[in-house]
CSV table of C-alpha atoms in Angstrom, one decimal:
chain,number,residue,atom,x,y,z
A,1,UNK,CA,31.3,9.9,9.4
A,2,UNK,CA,28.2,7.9,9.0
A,3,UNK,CA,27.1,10.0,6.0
A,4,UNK,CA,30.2,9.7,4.8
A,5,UNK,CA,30.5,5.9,4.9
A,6,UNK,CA,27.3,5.7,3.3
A,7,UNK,CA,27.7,8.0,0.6
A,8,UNK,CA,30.4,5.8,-0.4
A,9,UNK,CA,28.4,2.9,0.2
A,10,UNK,CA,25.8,4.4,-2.5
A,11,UNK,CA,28.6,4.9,-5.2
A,12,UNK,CA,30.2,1.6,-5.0
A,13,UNK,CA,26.6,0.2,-5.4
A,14,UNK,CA,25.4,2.3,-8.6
A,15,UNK,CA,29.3,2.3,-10.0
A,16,UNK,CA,28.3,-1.9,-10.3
A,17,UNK,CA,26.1,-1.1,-13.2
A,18,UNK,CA,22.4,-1.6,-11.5
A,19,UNK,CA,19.8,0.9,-12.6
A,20,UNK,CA,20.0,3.5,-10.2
A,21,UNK,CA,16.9,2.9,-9.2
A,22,UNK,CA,17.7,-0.7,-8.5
A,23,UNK,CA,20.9,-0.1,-6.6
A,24,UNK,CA,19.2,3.0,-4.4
A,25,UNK,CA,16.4,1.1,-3.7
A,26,UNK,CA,18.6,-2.0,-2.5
A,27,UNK,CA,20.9,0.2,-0.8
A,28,UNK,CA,18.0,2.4,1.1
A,29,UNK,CA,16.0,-0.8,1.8
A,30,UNK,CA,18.8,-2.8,2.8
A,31,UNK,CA,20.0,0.1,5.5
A,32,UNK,CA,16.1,0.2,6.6
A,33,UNK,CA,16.5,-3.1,7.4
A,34,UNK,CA,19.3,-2.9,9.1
A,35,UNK,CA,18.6,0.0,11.5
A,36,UNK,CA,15.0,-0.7,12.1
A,37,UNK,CA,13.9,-4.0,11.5
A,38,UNK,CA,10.7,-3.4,9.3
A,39,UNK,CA,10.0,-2.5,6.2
A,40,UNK,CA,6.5,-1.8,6.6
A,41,UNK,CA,6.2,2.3,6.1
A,42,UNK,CA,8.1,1.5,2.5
A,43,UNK,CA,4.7,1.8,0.6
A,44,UNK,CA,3.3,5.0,2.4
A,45,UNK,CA,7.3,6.6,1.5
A,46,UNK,CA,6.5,5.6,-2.5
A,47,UNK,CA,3.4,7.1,-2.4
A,48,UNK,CA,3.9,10.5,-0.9
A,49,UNK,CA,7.0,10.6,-2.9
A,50,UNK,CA,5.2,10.8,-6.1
A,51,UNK,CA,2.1,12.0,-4.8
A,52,UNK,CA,3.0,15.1,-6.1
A,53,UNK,CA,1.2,17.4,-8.7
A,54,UNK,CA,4.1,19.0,-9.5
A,55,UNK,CA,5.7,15.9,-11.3
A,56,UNK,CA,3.5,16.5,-14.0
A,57,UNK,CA,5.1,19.0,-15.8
A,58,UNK,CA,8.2,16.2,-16.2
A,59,UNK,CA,6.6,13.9,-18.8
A,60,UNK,CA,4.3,17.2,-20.6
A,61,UNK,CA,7.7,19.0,-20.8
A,62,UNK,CA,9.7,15.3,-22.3
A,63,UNK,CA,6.7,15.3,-24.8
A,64,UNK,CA,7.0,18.9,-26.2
A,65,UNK,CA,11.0,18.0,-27.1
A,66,UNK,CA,9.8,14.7,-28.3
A,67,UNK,CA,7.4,16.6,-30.5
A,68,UNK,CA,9.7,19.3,-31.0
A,69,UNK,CA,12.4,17.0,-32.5
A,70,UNK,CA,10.2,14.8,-34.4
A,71,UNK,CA,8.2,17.6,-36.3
A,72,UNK,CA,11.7,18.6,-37.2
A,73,UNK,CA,10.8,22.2,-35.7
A,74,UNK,CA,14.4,22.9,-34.4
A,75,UNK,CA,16.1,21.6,-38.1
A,76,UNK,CA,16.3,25.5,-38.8
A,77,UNK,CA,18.0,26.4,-35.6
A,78,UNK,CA,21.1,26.1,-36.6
A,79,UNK,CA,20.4,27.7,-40.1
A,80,UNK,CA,20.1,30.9,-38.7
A,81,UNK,CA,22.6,31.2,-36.0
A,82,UNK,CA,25.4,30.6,-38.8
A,83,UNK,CA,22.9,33.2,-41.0
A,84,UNK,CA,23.6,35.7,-38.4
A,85,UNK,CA,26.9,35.1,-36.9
A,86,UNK,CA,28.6,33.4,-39.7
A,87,UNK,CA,31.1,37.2,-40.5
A,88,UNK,CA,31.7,37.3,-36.5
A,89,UNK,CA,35.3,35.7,-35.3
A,90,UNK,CA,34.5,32.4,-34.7
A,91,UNK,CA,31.2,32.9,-35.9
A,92,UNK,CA,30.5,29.2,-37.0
A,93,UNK,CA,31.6,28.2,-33.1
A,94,UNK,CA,29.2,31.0,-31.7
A,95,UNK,CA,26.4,29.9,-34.0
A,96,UNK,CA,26.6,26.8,-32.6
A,97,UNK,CA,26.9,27.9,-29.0
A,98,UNK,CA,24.0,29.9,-29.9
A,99,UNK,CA,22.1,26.9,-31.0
A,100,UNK,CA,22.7,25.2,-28.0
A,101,UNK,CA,21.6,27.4,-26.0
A,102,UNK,CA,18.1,28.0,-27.8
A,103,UNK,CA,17.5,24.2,-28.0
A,104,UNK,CA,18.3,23.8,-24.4
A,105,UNK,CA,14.8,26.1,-23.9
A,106,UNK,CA,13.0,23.3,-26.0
A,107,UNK,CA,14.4,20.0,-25.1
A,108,UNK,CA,15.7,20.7,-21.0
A,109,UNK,CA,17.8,17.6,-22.0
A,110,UNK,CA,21.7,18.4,-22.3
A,111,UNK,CA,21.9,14.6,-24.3
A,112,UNK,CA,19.8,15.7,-26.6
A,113,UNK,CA,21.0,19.2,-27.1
A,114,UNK,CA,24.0,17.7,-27.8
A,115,UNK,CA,23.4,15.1,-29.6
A,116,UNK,CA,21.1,17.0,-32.2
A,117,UNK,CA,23.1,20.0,-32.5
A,118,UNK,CA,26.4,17.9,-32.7
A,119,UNK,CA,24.9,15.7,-35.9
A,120,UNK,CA,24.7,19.3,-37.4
A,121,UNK,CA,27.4,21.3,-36.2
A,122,UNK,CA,30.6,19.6,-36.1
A,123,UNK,CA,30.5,18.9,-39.6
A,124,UNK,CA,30.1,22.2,-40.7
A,125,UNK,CA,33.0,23.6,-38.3
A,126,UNK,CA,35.2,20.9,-39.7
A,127,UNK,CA,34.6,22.0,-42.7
A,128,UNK,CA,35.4,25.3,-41.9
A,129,UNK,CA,38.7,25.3,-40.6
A,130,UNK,CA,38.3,24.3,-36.9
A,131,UNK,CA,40.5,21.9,-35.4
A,132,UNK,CA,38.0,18.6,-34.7
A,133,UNK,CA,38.6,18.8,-30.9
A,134,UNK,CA,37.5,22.5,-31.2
A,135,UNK,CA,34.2,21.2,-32.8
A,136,UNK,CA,33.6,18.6,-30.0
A,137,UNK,CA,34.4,21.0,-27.1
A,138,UNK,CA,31.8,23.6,-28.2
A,139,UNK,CA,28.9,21.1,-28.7
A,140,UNK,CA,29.8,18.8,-25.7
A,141,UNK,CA,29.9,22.6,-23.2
A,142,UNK,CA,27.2,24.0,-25.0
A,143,UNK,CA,25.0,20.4,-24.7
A,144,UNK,CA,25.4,20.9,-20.8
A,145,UNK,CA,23.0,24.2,-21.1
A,146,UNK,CA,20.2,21.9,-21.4
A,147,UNK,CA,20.0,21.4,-18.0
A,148,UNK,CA,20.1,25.1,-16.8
A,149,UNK,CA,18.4,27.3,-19.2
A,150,UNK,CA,15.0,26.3,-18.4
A,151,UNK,CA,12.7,23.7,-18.9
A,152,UNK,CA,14.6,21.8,-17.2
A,153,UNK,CA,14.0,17.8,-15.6
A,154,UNK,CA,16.9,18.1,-13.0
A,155,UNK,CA,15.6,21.5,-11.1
A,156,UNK,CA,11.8,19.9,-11.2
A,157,UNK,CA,13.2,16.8,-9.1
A,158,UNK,CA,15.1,19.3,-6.9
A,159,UNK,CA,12.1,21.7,-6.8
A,160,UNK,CA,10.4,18.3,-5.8
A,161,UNK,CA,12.2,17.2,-3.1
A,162,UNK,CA,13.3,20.6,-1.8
A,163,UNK,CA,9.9,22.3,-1.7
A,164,UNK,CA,10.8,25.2,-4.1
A,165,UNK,CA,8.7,26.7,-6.5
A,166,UNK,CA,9.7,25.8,-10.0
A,167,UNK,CA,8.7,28.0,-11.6
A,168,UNK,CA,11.2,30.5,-9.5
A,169,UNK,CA,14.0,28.0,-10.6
A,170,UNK,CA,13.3,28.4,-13.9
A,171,UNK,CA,13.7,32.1,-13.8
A,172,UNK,CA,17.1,31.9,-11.9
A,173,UNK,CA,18.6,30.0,-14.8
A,174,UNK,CA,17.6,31.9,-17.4
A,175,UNK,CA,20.6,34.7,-16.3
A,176,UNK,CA,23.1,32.1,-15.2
A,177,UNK,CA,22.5,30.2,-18.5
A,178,UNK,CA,23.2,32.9,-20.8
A,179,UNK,CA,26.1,34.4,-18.7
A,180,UNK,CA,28.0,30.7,-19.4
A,181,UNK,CA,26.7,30.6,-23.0
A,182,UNK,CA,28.5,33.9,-23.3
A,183,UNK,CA,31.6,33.2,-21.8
A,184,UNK,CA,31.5,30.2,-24.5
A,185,UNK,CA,30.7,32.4,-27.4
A,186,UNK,CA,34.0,35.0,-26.0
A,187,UNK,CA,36.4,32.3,-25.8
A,188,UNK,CA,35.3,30.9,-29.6
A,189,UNK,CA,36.1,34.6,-30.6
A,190,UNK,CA,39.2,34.9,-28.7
A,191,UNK,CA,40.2,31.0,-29.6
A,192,UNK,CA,39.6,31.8,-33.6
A,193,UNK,CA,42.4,30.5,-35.5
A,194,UNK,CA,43.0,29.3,-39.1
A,195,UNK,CA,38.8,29.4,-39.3
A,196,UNK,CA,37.2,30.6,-42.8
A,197,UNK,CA,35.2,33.9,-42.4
A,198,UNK,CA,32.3,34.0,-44.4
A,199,UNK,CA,30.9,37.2,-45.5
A,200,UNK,CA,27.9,39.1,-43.5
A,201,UNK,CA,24.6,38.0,-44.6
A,202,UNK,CA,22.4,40.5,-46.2
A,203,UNK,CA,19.4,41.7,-44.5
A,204,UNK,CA,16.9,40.0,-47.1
A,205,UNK,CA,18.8,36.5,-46.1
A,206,UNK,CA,18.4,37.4,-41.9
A,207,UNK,CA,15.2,38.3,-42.2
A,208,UNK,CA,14.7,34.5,-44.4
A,209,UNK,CA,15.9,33.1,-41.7
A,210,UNK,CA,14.3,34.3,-39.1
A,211,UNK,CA,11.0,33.8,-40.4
A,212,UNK,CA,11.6,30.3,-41.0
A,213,UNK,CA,13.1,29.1,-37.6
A,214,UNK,CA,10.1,31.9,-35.9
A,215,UNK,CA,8.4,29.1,-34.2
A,216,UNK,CA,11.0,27.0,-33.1
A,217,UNK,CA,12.0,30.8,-31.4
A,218,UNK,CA,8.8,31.8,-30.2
A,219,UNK,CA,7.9,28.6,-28.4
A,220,UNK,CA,10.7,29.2,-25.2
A,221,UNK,CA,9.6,32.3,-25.2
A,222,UNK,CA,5.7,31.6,-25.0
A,223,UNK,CA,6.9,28.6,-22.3
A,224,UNK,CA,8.8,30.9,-20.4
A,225,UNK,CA,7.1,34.3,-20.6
A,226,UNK,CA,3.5,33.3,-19.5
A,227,UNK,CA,5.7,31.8,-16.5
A,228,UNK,CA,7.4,35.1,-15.7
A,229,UNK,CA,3.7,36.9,-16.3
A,230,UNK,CA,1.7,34.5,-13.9
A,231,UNK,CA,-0.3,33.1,-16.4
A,232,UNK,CA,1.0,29.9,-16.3
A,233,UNK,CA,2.5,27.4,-13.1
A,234,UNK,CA,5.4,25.4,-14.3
A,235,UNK,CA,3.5,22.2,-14.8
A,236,UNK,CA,0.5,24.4,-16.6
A,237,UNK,CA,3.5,26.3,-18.8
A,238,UNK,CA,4.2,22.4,-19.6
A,239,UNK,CA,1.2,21.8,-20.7
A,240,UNK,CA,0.6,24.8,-22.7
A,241,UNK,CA,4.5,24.1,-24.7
A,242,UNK,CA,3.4,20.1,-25.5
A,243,UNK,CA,-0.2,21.4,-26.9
A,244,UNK,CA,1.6,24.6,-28.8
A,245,UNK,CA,4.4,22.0,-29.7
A,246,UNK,CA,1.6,20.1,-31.3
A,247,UNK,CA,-0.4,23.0,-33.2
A,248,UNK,CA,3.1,24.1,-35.0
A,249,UNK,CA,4.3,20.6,-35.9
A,250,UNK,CA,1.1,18.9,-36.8
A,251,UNK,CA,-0.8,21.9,-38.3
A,252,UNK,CA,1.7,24.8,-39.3
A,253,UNK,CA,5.1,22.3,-40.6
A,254,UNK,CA,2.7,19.8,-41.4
A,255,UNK,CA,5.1,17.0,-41.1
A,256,UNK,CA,3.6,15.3,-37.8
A,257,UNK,CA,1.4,12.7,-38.0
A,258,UNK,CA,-0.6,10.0,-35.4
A,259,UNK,CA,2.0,7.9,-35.3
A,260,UNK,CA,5.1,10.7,-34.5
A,261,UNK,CA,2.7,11.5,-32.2
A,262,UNK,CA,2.5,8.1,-30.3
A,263,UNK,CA,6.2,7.8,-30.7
A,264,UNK,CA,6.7,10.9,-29.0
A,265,UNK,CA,4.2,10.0,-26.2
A,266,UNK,CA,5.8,6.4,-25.7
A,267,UNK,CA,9.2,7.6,-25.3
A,268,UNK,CA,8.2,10.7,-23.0
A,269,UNK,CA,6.6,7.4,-20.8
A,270,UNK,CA,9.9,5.7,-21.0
A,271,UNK,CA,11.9,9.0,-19.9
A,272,UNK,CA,9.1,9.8,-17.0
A,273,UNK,CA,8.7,6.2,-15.6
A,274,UNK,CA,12.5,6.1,-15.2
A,275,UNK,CA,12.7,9.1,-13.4
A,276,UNK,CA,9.7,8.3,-11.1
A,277,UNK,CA,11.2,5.3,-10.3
A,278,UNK,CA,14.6,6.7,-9.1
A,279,UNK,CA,12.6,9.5,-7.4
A,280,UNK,CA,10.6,6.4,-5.6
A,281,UNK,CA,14.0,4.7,-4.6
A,282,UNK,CA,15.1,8.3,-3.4
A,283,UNK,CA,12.3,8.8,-1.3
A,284,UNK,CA,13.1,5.7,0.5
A,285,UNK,CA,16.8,6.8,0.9
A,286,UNK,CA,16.0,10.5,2.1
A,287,UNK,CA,13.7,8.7,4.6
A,288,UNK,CA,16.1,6.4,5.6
A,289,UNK,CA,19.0,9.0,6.4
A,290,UNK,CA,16.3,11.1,8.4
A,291,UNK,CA,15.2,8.0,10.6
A,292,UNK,CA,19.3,7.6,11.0
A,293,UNK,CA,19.4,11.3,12.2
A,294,UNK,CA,21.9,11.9,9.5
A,295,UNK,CA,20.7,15.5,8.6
A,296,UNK,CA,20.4,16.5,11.8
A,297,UNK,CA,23.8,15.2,12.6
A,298,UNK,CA,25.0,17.2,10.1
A,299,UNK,CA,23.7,20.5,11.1
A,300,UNK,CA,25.3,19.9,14.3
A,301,UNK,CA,28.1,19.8,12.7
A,302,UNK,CA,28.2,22.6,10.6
A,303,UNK,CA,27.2,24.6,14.2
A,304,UNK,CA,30.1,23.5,15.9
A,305,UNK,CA,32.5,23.8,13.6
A,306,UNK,CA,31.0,27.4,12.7
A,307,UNK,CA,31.5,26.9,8.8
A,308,UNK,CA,29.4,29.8,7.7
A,309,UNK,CA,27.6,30.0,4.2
A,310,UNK,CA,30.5,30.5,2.4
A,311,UNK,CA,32.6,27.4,3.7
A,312,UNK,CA,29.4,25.3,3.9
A,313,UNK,CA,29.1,26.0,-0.4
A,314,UNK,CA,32.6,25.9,-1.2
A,315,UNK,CA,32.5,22.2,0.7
A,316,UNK,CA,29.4,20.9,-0.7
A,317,UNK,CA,30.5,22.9,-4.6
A,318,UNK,CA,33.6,20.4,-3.9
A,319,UNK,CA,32.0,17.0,-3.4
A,320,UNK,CA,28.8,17.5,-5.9
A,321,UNK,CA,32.0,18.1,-8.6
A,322,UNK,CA,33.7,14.7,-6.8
A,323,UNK,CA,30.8,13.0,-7.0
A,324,UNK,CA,29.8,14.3,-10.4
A,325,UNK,CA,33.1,11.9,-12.2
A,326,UNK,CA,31.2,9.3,-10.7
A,327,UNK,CA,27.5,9.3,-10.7
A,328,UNK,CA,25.1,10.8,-13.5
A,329,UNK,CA,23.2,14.1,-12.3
A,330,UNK,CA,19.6,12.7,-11.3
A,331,UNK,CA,21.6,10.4,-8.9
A,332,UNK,CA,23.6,13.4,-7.5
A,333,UNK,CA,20.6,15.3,-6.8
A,334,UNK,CA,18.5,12.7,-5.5
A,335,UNK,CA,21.6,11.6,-2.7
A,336,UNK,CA,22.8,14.8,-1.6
A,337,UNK,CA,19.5,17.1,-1.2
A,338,UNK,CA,17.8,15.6,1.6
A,339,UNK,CA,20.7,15.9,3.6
A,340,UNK,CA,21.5,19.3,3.1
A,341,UNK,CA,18.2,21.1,3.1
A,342,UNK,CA,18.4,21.3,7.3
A,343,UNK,CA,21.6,22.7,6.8
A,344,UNK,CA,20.5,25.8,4.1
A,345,UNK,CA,17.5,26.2,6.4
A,346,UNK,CA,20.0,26.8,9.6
A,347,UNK,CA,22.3,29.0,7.8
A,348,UNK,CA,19.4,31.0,5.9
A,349,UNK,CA,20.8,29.6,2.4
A,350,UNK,CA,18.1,30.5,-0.3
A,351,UNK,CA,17.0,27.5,-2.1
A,352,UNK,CA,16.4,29.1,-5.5
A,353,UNK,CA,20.1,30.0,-5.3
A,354,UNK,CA,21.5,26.9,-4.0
A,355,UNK,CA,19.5,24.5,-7.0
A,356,UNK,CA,21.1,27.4,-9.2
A,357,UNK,CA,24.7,26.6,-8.0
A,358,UNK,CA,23.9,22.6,-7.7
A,359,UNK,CA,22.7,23.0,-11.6
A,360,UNK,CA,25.8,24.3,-13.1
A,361,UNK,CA,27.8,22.0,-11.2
A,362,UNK,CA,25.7,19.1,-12.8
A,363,UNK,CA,26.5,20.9,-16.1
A,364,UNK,CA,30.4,20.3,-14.9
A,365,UNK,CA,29.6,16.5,-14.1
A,366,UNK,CA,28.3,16.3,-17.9
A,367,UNK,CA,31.7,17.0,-19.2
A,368,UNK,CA,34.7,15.5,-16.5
A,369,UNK,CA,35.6,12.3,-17.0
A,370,UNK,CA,34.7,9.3,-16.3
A,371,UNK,CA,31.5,9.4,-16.6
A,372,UNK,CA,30.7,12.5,-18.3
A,373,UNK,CA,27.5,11.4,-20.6
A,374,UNK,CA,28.3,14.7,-22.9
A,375,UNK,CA,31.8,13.4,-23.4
A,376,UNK,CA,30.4,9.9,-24.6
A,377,UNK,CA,27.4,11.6,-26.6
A,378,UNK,CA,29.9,13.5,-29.0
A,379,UNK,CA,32.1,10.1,-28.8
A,380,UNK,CA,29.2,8.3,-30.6
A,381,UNK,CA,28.2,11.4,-32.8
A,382,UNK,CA,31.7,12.1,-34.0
A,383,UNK,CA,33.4,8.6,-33.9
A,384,UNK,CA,36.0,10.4,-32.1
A,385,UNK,CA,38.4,9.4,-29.8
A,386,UNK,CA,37.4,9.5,-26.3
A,387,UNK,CA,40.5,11.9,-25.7
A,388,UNK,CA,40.5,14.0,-28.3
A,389,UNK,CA,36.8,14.9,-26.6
A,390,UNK,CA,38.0,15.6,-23.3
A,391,UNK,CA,41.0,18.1,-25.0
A,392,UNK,CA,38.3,20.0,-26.4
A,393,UNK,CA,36.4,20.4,-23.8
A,394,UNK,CA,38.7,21.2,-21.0
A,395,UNK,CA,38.7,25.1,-21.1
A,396,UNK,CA,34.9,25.2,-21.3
A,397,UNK,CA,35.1,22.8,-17.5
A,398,UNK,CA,37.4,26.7,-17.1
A,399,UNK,CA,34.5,28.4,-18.3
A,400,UNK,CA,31.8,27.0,-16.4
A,401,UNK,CA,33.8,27.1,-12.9
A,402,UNK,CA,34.4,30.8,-13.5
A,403,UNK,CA,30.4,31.0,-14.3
A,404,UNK,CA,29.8,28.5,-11.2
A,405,UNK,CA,32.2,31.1,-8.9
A,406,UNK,CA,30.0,34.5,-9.9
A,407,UNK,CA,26.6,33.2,-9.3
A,408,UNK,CA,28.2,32.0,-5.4
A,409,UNK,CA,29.9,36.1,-5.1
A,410,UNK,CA,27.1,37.4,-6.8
A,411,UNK,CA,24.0,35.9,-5.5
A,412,UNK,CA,21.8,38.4,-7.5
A,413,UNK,CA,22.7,36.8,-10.8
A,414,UNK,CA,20.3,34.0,-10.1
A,415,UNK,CA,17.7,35.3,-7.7
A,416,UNK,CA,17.1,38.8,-9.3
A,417,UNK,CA,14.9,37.5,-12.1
A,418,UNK,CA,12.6,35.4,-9.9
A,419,UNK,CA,12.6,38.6,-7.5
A,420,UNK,CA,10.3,40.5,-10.1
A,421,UNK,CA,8.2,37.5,-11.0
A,422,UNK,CA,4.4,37.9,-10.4
């Protein structure tokens, strides 16, 4: 009851329009307060907080999208997924699922996946014959794949707070992510009506295209493979993506200059500082719950009312979705994590697993209303109304719950990769 009194607390705070970090910080100091009269251990709670090496790979990983977008590197993405896919049934719909998913491995942003590939896809699926609402609903789902096919900002914070190597979240989304982007790319096939076909490209044209989007292909793949290899951590695999970012932009593109590259670096600040500053105000809420014995109330809990794993998922699945209407993901991950991880760790609950589920239920909060930032995204891409967004996206929320329901049965969907990692 007294986590559930101040959950609520926590959304009526942040739904008042404060910067998260603002309202948690308020909130989590004001309850410090409260319960035990000093503020004093607020500065030591900041600093180990952030005090953490790992963080690193969050502003090297913003920089290589930055530099990414700005060098104009991904511009051919979506050239050669309609090369390739165009004579498919609802090939224009799967080239842009496909592009979607290949810029979620560069950016790890699901705004900005949408957002880019939406300027460029919804346009040319109008023109083809797809219903407008169509058009939105595959770039608003396929936007959300930013956040689970790896890099990816959200599972560093949760790798943060959780203890849990990165680098072994990565991996687990890699299956996950493609599993959902193919249930996408079968329901554009099955859903293909009144759509032009376009004839199969040649092999001359595939192999064109190929060659000219190779780098913007070979970079995930250089990211994620020297991860899978051991010869990179996570923050050092961030490293090695902004400085290969760089080399293909500025040297083999040749359309990145000093001052793209300052651009890039400022905004990468922007994007870090905010995050670091809602991980501070997070620290001091985690901290807060644990001096209030919330956690361990909890487990308590969950022992006498002998939920099990399954029950104790299903619960949590629920309320991350609930709260996910509400509150943007960074928010939802920064609440709910300290006060589950004594729970997982009494019940034997894998980690990787667990961030893997949380992840693709952040990827639903991206796309249910109210505050879905997806659904707003296309809004402002599209000038569409809001409700013709949230038509077309509806059976992909279908989608991703089926997607979301066989990583729980089959745990092995997520955790094999990371199994056979070095």
């Amino acid at each position: 009851m007294t986590f559930l009194l101040i959950l609520v607390g926590v959304v009526l705070v942040l739904l008042t329009g404060l910067p998260v970090f603002t309202g948690l910080g308020l909130f989590a100091g004001g309850l410090l307060l409260v319960t035990q009269g000093d503020l004093g251990a607020l500065g030591e709670v900041v600093f180990g907080q952030l005090d953490s090496y790992l963080l690193v790979a969050i502003p090297l990983f913003t920089l290589m999208a930055h530099i990414m977008i700005r060098g104009r590197v991904v511009d051919d993405l979506y050239g050669t997924a309609h090369t390739l896919l165009r004579h498919l049934p609802g090939g224009i719909g799967i080239a842009t699922v496909f592009a979607c998913t290949i810029f979620a491995a560069i950016s790890g942003s699901s705004i900005a996946t949408a957002l880019t590939v939406g300027a460029v896809a919804i346009p040319q699926m109008i023109h083809y014959g797809y219903k407008p609402r169509v058009a939105y609903g595959v770039v608003a789902a396929g936007g959300t794949l930013g956040i689970l096919i790896p890099p990816s900002g959200p599972m560093v914070l949760y790798g943060v707070i959780s203890d849990t190597s990165i680098g072994g979240l990565f991996m687990a989304g890699i299956l996950p992510g493609l599993m959902i982007a193919v249930l996408f790319a079968v329901w554009c096939a099955v859903n293909d009506r009144g759509t032009l076909r376009q004839p199969r490209a040649s092999l001359s044209e595939m192999g064109r295209a190929l060659r000219k989007s190779g780098w913007a292909l070979s970079l995930p793949v250089f990211v994620l493979g020297g991860m899978y290899a051991g010869v990179f951590t996570a923050t050092e695999a961030a490293a090695a993506g902004a400085l290969a970012a760089l080399v293909v932009s500025a040297v083999i593109y040749r359309n990145f200059g000093l001052r793209d590259l300052w651009a890039s670096a400022m905004d990468s600040v922007r994007t870090s500082a905010m995050l670091f500053m809602i991980l501070a105000a997070a620290g001091v809420f985690g901290h807060v719950l644990t001096k209030m014995r919330v956690p361990q109330q909890i487990v308590e809990l969950v022992v006498h009312w002998d939920v099990g794993v399954a029950g104790f998922l299903i619960a949590m699945m629920v309320l991350i979705a609930l709260l996910g209407m509400f509150l943007e993901t960074i928010s939802i991950i920064l609440i709910t994590t300290p006060v589950v991880l004594p729970v997982m760790a009494h019940l034997g609950i894998n980690p990787i697993w667990y961030g893997i589920l949380l992840t693709i239920n952040l990827e639903l909060a991206l796309i249910t209303p109210p505050v879905g930032m997806n659904l707003f995204t296309i809004k402002a891409v599209a000038k569409a109304p809001m409700g013709e967004v949230i038509r077309g996206v509806a059976p992909y929320v279908f989608l991703m719950v089926i997607g979301l329901v066989l990583v729980m049965i089959w745990p092995d969907i997520a955790l094999w990769l990371p199994s056979t990692m070095r």
